[in-house]
CSV table of C-alpha atoms in Angstrom, one decimal:
chain,number,residue,atom,x,y,z
A,284,LEU,CA,-0.1,-0.2,-0.1
A,285,LYS,CA,1.2,3.5,-0.9
A,286,GLY,CA,2.6,5.4,2.2
A,287,VAL,CA,2.5,2.5,4.4
A,288,ASN,CA,5.3,2.0,6.8
A,289,PRO,CA,6.0,-1.0,6.9
A,290,VAL,CA,5.4,-2.3,3.4
A,291,ILE,CA,2.4,-4.4,2.8
A,292,TRP,CA,2.0,-6.7,-0.2
A,293,ARG,CA,0.1,-9.3,-1.4
A,294,ARG,CA,0.5,-11.6,-5.0
A,295,PHE,CA,-2.6,-13.4,-5.9
A,296,GLN,CA,-3.8,-14.6,-9.6
A,297,ILE,CA,-6.8,-13.7,-11.2
A,298,ALA,CA,-8.5,-14.7,-14.7
A,299,SER,CA,-7.8,-13.3,-17.8
A,300,THR,CA,-11.2,-12.8,-18.1
A,301,ASP,CA,-12.2,-11.2,-14.5
A,302,ASN,CA,-13.1,-7.5,-14.7
A,303,LEU,CA,-13.0,-4.6,-12.4
A,304,GLU,CA,-15.5,-6.1,-10.2
A,305,ASP,CA,-13.9,-9.4,-9.5
A,306,VAL,CA,-10.4,-7.7,-9.3
A,307,HIS,CA,-12.4,-5.4,-6.6
A,308,ILE,CA,-14.0,-8.6,-4.5
A,309,ALA,CA,-10.1,-10.3,-4.9
A,310,LEU,CA,-8.6,-7.1,-3.0
A,311,GLN,CA,-11.4,-7.5,0.2
A,312,ILE,CA,-10.7,-10.8,0.5
A,313,VAL,CA,-6.9,-11.1,0.4
A,314,MET,CA,-6.2,-7.8,2.4
A,315,GLY,CA,-8.9,-8.9,4.9
A,316,TRP,CA,-11.0,-5.4,4.0
A,317,SER,CA,-14.5,-5.4,4.9
A,318,ASN,CA,-15.5,-3.3,1.6
A,319,SER,CA,-16.7,-0.1,3.7
A,320,HIS,CA,-14.7,2.4,1.9
A,321,LEU,CA,-14.9,4.0,-1.1
A,322,HIS,CA,-12.6,2.5,-3.9
A,323,GLU,CA,-11.4,3.9,-7.5
A,324,PHE,CA,-9.5,2.2,-10.0
A,325,VAL,CA,-7.4,4.2,-12.3
A,326,CYS,CA,-5.4,3.2,-15.3
A,327,GLY,CA,-3.2,5.9,-16.9
A,328,ARG,CA,-5.8,8.7,-17.1
A,329,ASP,CA,-9.1,6.7,-17.3
A,330,ARG,CA,-11.0,6.1,-14.5
């Protein structure tokens, strides 16, 4: 996670057919998050 000390990271695999909603769900699971905060995916200048 950006700006967090100590550094926290996870490695996981998703299918090439997964969409951003699938990625969001996977991130919630692997990070132990409870889906209680707003989120946004940014790729370059696109959102």
